[in-house]
Amino acid sequence: MTNNHDRSIAFVRTEDVPAAPPPPNAAGPTKWLKDNLFATIPNSILTIVALLVIYLILQGTLPWLLNGVWVSPSLSVCRDILDGATGACFAVLTERWNQLLFGFQYPADLYWRPGLAFILLFFAAAPVLFFDLPRKLLIFTALYPFIAFYLIWGGSILTPIVALVGVVAGAAVYQRYVKGSFALGFFAGIVAALIVWNLGGLIIPDEEITEGAMRSVASRDLGGFMLNMMLGVTCVSLSVPLGIALALGRQSSMPLIKYICVIFIEFIRGVPLITLLFVASVMLSYFFPPEATVDLFLRVVIMITMFSAAYIAEVIRGGLAALPKGQYEAGDSLGLDYAQSMRLIILPQALKISIPGIVNVAVGLFKDTTLVSVISMFDLVGMIRGPILASTDWQGIYWELFGFAALLFFVVCYGISQYSQWLERRLATDHR
Amino acid sequence: MTSITDPPQGSFRPSMLINDTRYRSYTFQAIAFIVLAASIGYLLDNLFENLAAQGLEISFGFLAAPAGYDINQTLIEYTSQSSNLRAAVVGILNTLLVAVLACVTATVFGVLAGVLRLSNNWLVAKLMAIYVEIFRNIPVLIWILIIYGIMTIVLAAPRDFRGDDPAASMFLGLAAFTNRGVYIPLPQFTRGFGAAELGAIWDWLLVIALLIGSLIATRFVTARATRIQEATGIRPKTLMTNLAIWFAPLILTFLILGLTFEIPALRGFNFAGGIKIGAPLIAIWFALSIYTGAFIAENVRAGIQAVSKGQTEAAAALGIRPGRIMSLVILPQALRVIIPPLISNYLNITKNSSLAILVGYADVTATLGGITLNQTGRAIECVLLLMLFYLLISLLISAVINVYNNAIKLKER
């Protein structure tokens, strides 16, 4: 057969022809450009408009950014250095760096204390955010609030220690009685903690420490981005448990409890945060005993916590509603009581579904901490609008400061939302 | 006759209040009620004690007293001699004005960005993704201040429009963008039949009535076209008829009433004539629009992506053209997902408009909760009224969401 073939045909190729390269406009960058940018005529117009927009933005901002002056004592000196050329005066950031971060009243020699608290925050948050880390690190997370309180406010070390002892006593009593009934353990724990705190209050010295590295700093001296971080972290961590309680209360079969929760949630969600901050600044002090002086920071924390708890409660209610009814029935048929079936079966699943929503609320809350500048607290925006823009050195500067604030918030909020997306992928147990 | 699973009758013991599930919920509710009543009583007791110590009492009489301050942008007549109540109403109208304006523009921005983010064009899609991420992750407060800065620092002062070779000139000779606000032409009717003291309100009512009439007429034309299509299979062309119905009566009316525009002009140190939109209003309006627009863009994208691809393919298999696939198949299904969060975004706009106080726009938070509160010292009354107003608005909007959700619920039979 082959021989026959050899004779009849003049030439037979014995190996494969190497594949010819595709035509130039069907492969490589040309094809990509053609498919993604210039597929149709309207598409090409869109591309050209987009390029024009990018060009205009870069043309407006790049010289300003690149030609920036980083060292200068005041705006007039900075303008002299620039000598009429376009350029930013980033010197305001370097010169007022500490004020932007810590406010203008925090003692300058104590900046290391909030700085250290900020660094420790990462170690405290890590085991909560990444569950691959050893579980023993959670002990540090539990200790962190007391350490951070002592670092930021200073004063007598007995205050955080008494607070810690109270919590430990409460936890111990809870562990002792929770076997019998969750409610009994829970309330006994709270009573034990209250007793320890009241007794401990007697041994804490009244006079403030005014000397040394750990001297007291008043709440009104807090400011800058530190204040935003403190409000954000405190209120988010307080509002998650409160939000869970409200969500469970809203689903309760007891009408009184249910309606208390419904009215609370709907009321808080119906009013803007700024009116709640007005309540904190002008109204709340009327509701405390006349002799009590609750400082503004605490009042604001109370209101923001209530605000975000209402939103988190709605997110968690969504998670609870998304669980199939069979899960509740399974818990009942195993003979678990309400607290056990919630703790062991319902909440772990409902919270997992709710994580993206909770993170959204947390990001929104962190952005909303800038609102405290309206009730004359000097957070990052308050510092910029108040002391810095009003100072004789930097009057008339604007974009550099707000650009910096925007950048800072963008980095934190974008980071949190990327983490949430990673967590969602990580927790996805349905194999799609 | 009782079955053996019935609980024992007639032997109530106090311990059953804790251990018997039939009575336990009553125990808990009674405890909750006592705690709630006690804490409310405690707070009210503190309140009255504090008020008595300061010689105050709760009273809303201050609402009738003269306000004593001026408001720069008002929709209704207002002088500094008007009552505090009228100042609050001015504030409420200003809040509603900025909320409605921002809802409209935020929807436009959001829908554009959301649709373009799904575009086949890589560059445009990436640009929209950057827009959404940047605006969602920076506080709206900072955006308001930045845009207010653009309005008051970057734009030219009215005096720059002066002289033979001015530093700034009016846009197309019609509108002036100054650092005090934007001046746009004011439409006027030279032969209007409205009573002079009411302004041109009757003329505008006539125009609105005409527009409603045109809307009804076009719907009738469309319905007729559909009937013909169903009977014969051929859809008559309706575009030109509809355009005529919309524009012919309108242009005719404008000609009869003698529509002219009063163009703002530089007089003295400032522009006069035309409509002035103050810089604070524009700052809060635009900032709320682009900020909320980014959130709406995400809703729109999620809504379109929620419609399964099979729907598009099925429609294409039926031979429907791409444009009609969008309007007849995808959008009706996507809207079901898009509209509820869209309405709650409108609610957020209304609540965030309270930040107008930062840039000096006289919304209800700035009049009732700001100046009136500070001048009269009636903190409790003012804050309560303020909360009541926002609560009413949000309950109203929640009611709208519920009605809509019930209307579009998938009807399962």
Coordinates of N, CA and C in Angstrom, one line a residue, chain A residues 204-277:
Chain A
I204 N -9.6 51.7 94.9 CA -8.9 52.5 93.9 C -8.8 53.9 94.5
P205 N -7.6 54.5 94.5 CA -7.4 55.8 95.0 C -8.1 56.9 94.2
D206 N -8.6 57.9 94.9 CA -9.4 58.9 94.2 C -8.6 59.9 93.5
E207 N -7.5 60.3 94.1 CA -6.7 61.4 93.4 C -6.0 60.8 92.1
E208 N -6.0 61.7 91.1 CA -5.4 61.3 89.8 C -3.9 61.3 89.9
I209 N -3.2 60.5 89.1 CA -1.8 60.5 89.1 C -1.4 61.6 88.1
T210 N -0.6 62.6 88.5 CA -0.3 63.7 87.6 C 1.1 63.7 87.2
E211 N 1.9 62.8 87.7 CA 3.4 62.7 87.3 C 3.7 61.4 86.7
G212 N 4.8 61.3 86.0 CA 5.4 60.0 85.5 C 4.8 59.6 84.2
A213 N 5.3 58.4 83.8 CA 5.0 57.9 82.4 C 3.6 57.5 82.3
M214 N 3.0 57.0 83.4 CA 1.6 56.5 83.3 C 0.6 57.5 83.9
R215 N 0.8 58.8 83.8 CA -0.1 59.7 84.5 C -1.4 59.7 83.7
S216 N -2.4 60.2 84.4 CA -3.8 60.2 83.8 C -3.9 61.1 82.7
V217 N -4.7 60.7 81.7 CA -5.1 61.6 80.6 C -6.6 61.7 80.5
A218 N -7.2 62.9 80.5 CA -8.6 63.0 80.5 C -9.2 62.6 79.2
S219 N -10.4 62.2 79.1 CA -11.1 61.8 77.9 C -11.1 63.0 76.9
R220 N -11.3 64.2 77.4 CA -11.5 65.3 76.5 C -10.2 65.6 75.8
D221 N -9.0 65.1 76.3 CA -7.8 65.3 75.6 C -7.5 64.3 74.4
L222 N -8.4 63.4 74.2 CA -8.2 62.4 73.1 C -8.6 63.1 71.8
G223 N -8.0 62.7 70.7 CA -8.4 63.3 69.5 C -7.7 62.7 68.3
G224 N -7.9 63.3 67.1 CA -7.2 62.8 65.9 C -7.8 61.5 65.5
F225 N -7.0 60.8 64.6 CA -7.4 59.5 64.0 C -7.5 58.5 65.2
M226 N -6.7 58.7 66.2 CA -6.8 57.8 67.4 C -8.3 57.7 67.9
L227 N -8.9 58.9 67.9 CA -10.3 58.9 68.4 C -11.2 58.1 67.5
N228 N -11.0 58.2 66.2 CA -11.8 57.5 65.3 C -11.6 56.0 65.5
M229 N -10.3 55.6 65.6 CA -10.0 54.2 65.8 C -10.7 53.7 67.1
M230 N -10.5 54.5 68.2 CA -11.0 54.0 69.5 C -12.5 53.8 69.4
L231 N -13.2 54.8 68.8 CA -14.7 54.8 68.7 C -15.1 53.6 67.9
G232 N -14.4 53.4 66.7 CA -14.8 52.3 65.8 C -14.6 51.0 66.5
V233 N -13.4 50.7 67.1 CA -13.1 49.4 67.6 C -14.0 49.1 68.8
T234 N -14.2 50.1 69.7 CA -15.0 49.9 70.9 C -16.4 49.6 70.5
C235 N -17.0 50.5 69.7 CA -18.4 50.4 69.4 C -18.7 49.1 68.6
V236 N -17.8 48.7 67.7 CA -18.1 47.5 66.9 C -18.1 46.3 67.9
S237 N -17.0 46.2 68.7 CA -17.0 45.0 69.6 C -18.1 45.0 70.6
L238 N -18.6 46.2 71.1 CA -19.7 46.1 72.0 C -21.0 45.9 71.3
S239 N -21.1 46.3 70.1 CA -22.5 46.2 69.5 C -22.7 44.8 68.9
V240 N -21.7 44.0 68.6 CA -22.0 42.7 68.1 C -22.8 41.8 69.1
P241 N -22.3 41.7 70.4 CA -23.1 40.9 71.4 C -24.5 41.6 71.6
L242 N -24.6 42.9 71.7 CA -25.9 43.6 71.9 C -26.8 43.3 70.7
G243 N -26.2 43.3 69.5 CA -27.0 43.1 68.3 C -27.5 41.6 68.3
I244 N -26.7 40.7 68.7 CA -27.2 39.3 68.8 C -28.4 39.2 69.7
A245 N -28.2 39.8 70.9 CA -29.3 39.8 71.9 C -30.6 40.4 71.3
L246 N -30.4 41.5 70.6 CA -31.6 42.2 70.1 C -32.3 41.3 69.0
A247 N -31.4 40.7 68.1 CA -32.0 39.9 67.1 C -32.7 38.7 67.6
L248 N -32.1 38.0 68.7 CA -32.8 36.9 69.3 C -34.1 37.4 70.0
G249 N -34.0 38.6 70.6 CA -35.2 39.1 71.3 C -36.3 39.4 70.3
R250 N -35.9 39.8 69.1 CA -37.0 40.2 68.1 C -37.7 38.9 67.6
Q251 N -37.0 37.8 67.7 CA -37.6 36.5 67.2 C -38.3 35.8 68.4
S252 N -38.2 36.4 69.6 CA -38.7 35.7 70.7 C -40.2 35.5 70.6
S253 N -40.7 34.4 71.3 CA -42.2 34.1 71.3 C -42.8 34.9 72.5
M254 N -42.0 35.6 73.3 CA -42.6 36.4 74.4 C -43.0 37.8 73.9
P255 N -44.3 38.1 73.8 CA -44.6 39.4 73.1 C -44.0 40.6 73.7
L256 N -43.8 40.7 75.0 CA -43.3 41.9 75.7 C -41.8 42.1 75.2
I257 N -41.0 41.0 75.3 CA -39.6 41.1 74.9 C -39.5 41.5 73.5
K258 N -40.4 40.8 72.6 CA -40.3 41.0 71.2 C -40.6 42.5 70.9
Y259 N -41.6 43.1 71.5 CA -42.0 44.4 71.1 C -41.0 45.5 71.7
I260 N -40.4 45.2 72.8 CA -39.3 46.1 73.3 C -38.2 46.1 72.2
C261 N -37.8 44.9 71.7 CA -36.7 44.9 70.8 C -37.1 45.5 69.4
V262 N -38.4 45.2 69.0 CA -38.8 45.8 67.7 C -38.8 47.3 67.8
I263 N -39.4 47.9 68.9 CA -39.5 49.3 69.0 C -38.1 50.0 69.0
F264 N -37.2 49.3 69.8 CA -35.8 49.9 69.9 C -35.2 49.9 68.6
I265 N -35.2 48.7 67.9 CA -34.5 48.6 66.6 C -35.1 49.6 65.6
E266 N -36.4 49.7 65.4 CA -37.0 50.5 64.4 C -36.8 52.0 64.7
F267 N -36.8 52.3 66.0 CA -36.6 53.7 66.4 C -35.2 54.2 66.0
I268 N -34.2 53.3 66.4 CA -32.8 53.7 66.1 C -32.5 53.8 64.6
R269 N -33.1 52.8 63.9 CA -32.8 52.8 62.5 C -33.6 53.9 61.7
G270 N -34.6 54.5 62.4 CA -35.4 55.5 61.7 C -34.8 56.9 61.9
V271 N -33.8 57.1 62.8 CA -33.3 58.5 63.0 C -31.8 58.5 62.5
P272 N -31.4 59.7 62.0 CA -30.0 59.8 61.6 C -29.0 59.7 62.9
L273 N -27.8 59.2 62.6 CA -26.9 59.1 63.7 C -26.6 60.5 64.4
I274 N -26.7 61.6 63.6 CA -26.3 62.9 64.1 C -27.3 63.3 65.2
T275 N -28.6 62.9 65.1 CA -29.5 63.3 66.1 C -29.2 62.5 67.4
L276 N -28.7 61.2 67.2 CA -28.3 60.5 68.4 C -27.1 61.1 69.1
L277 N -26.2 61.7 68.2 CA -25.1 62.4 68.8 C -25.5 63.6 69.5

